């Protein structure tokens, strides 16, 4: 893929479009990986009785807030899942659950 993109060149409209698409896919893969690593930590903290307002939970929430794509998807994710302890508990174990919901990538 990288060889193809370098052959098309950055000046080519197709090349720049493909670069943006590749960046988006890389971004989604990174977000999925971080989410899968962070989810067990969040569940452990909630099971131990940490409240939404605790610094530990707020640290996890601040990382989760940055994972979705920028813009409306990020706002929708925050509105659905990052408001309080109840909405945090609704987070799925697998980030592929978010596909097609308009709140991930």
XYZ file of C-alpha atoms in Angstrom:
105
model
C 0.000 0.000 0.000
C 2.783 2.431 0.907
C 4.580 1.701 -2.370
C 1.402 2.418 -4.310
C 0.878 5.692 -2.477
C 4.448 6.808 -3.087
C 4.104 6.053 -6.812
C 0.939 8.130 -7.073
C 2.673 11.023 -5.417
C 1.363 13.541 -2.930
C 0.429 16.060 -5.607
C -2.028 13.704 -7.285
C -5.658 14.136 -6.159
C -6.033 10.363 -6.002
C -2.820 10.074 -4.023
C -3.910 12.634 -1.440
C -7.334 10.993 -1.118
C -5.752 7.581 -0.575
C -3.353 9.051 1.999
C -6.296 10.478 3.948
C -8.132 7.156 3.772
C -5.035 5.289 4.958
C -4.645 7.766 7.820
C -8.256 7.222 8.830
C -7.838 3.432 8.788
C -4.622 3.677 10.807
C -6.406 5.975 13.224
C -9.287 3.525 13.638
C -6.913 0.615 14.209
C -5.021 2.622 16.838
C -8.272 3.658 18.535
C -9.504 0.055 18.579
C -6.240 -1.173 20.084
C -6.218 1.487 22.820
C -9.894 0.837 23.584
C -9.300 -2.917 23.933
C -6.409 -2.239 26.331
C -8.322 0.358 28.342
C -11.662 -1.433 28.686
C -10.484 -4.025 31.277
C -8.893 -1.246 33.347
C -12.161 0.692 33.367
C -14.176 -2.397 34.310
C -11.776 -3.199 37.145
C -12.033 0.336 38.529
C -15.831 0.268 38.374
C -15.955 -3.150 40.069
C -13.740 -1.823 42.856
C -16.283 0.912 43.491
C -14.511 3.921 42.025
C -16.954 6.730 41.316
C -17.268 8.632 38.037
C -15.780 11.722 39.701
C -12.643 9.915 40.925
C -9.330 10.940 39.336
C -8.728 7.372 38.156
C -12.031 7.108 36.287
C -11.670 10.644 34.932
C -8.236 9.696 33.565
C -9.771 6.774 31.666
C -12.657 8.972 30.484
C -10.261 11.603 29.155
C -8.459 8.962 27.059
C -11.747 7.465 25.835
C -12.965 10.934 24.872
C -10.094 11.295 22.380
C -10.504 7.914 20.644
C -13.485 8.492 18.305
C -13.121 10.420 15.067
C -13.179 14.170 15.512
C -16.428 16.113 15.227
C -19.969 14.825 15.478
C -18.874 11.231 16.088
C -16.802 12.273 19.088
C -19.669 14.348 20.501
C -22.116 11.475 20.001
C -19.751 9.015 21.714
C -19.345 11.355 24.665
C -23.089 11.917 24.927
C -23.858 8.173 24.838
C -21.093 6.749 26.986
C -19.119 9.338 28.956
C -21.739 11.230 30.986
C -21.803 9.248 34.217
C -21.096 5.882 35.791
C -24.282 4.386 34.336
C -23.330 5.275 30.741
C -19.751 4.042 31.285
C -21.150 0.644 32.209
C -22.918 0.529 28.816
C -19.588 0.522 26.944
C -19.139 -2.716 24.975
C -16.113 -4.957 25.408
C -15.385 -4.953 21.657
C -15.088 -1.624 19.781
C -16.429 -3.232 16.596
C -19.845 -2.835 18.270
C -19.605 0.890 17.455
C -19.433 0.274 13.684
C -22.446 1.806 11.993
C -23.597 3.701 15.081
C -22.144 7.064 14.098
C -19.954 7.414 17.150
C -16.600 5.832 16.299
C -14.712 5.934 12.962
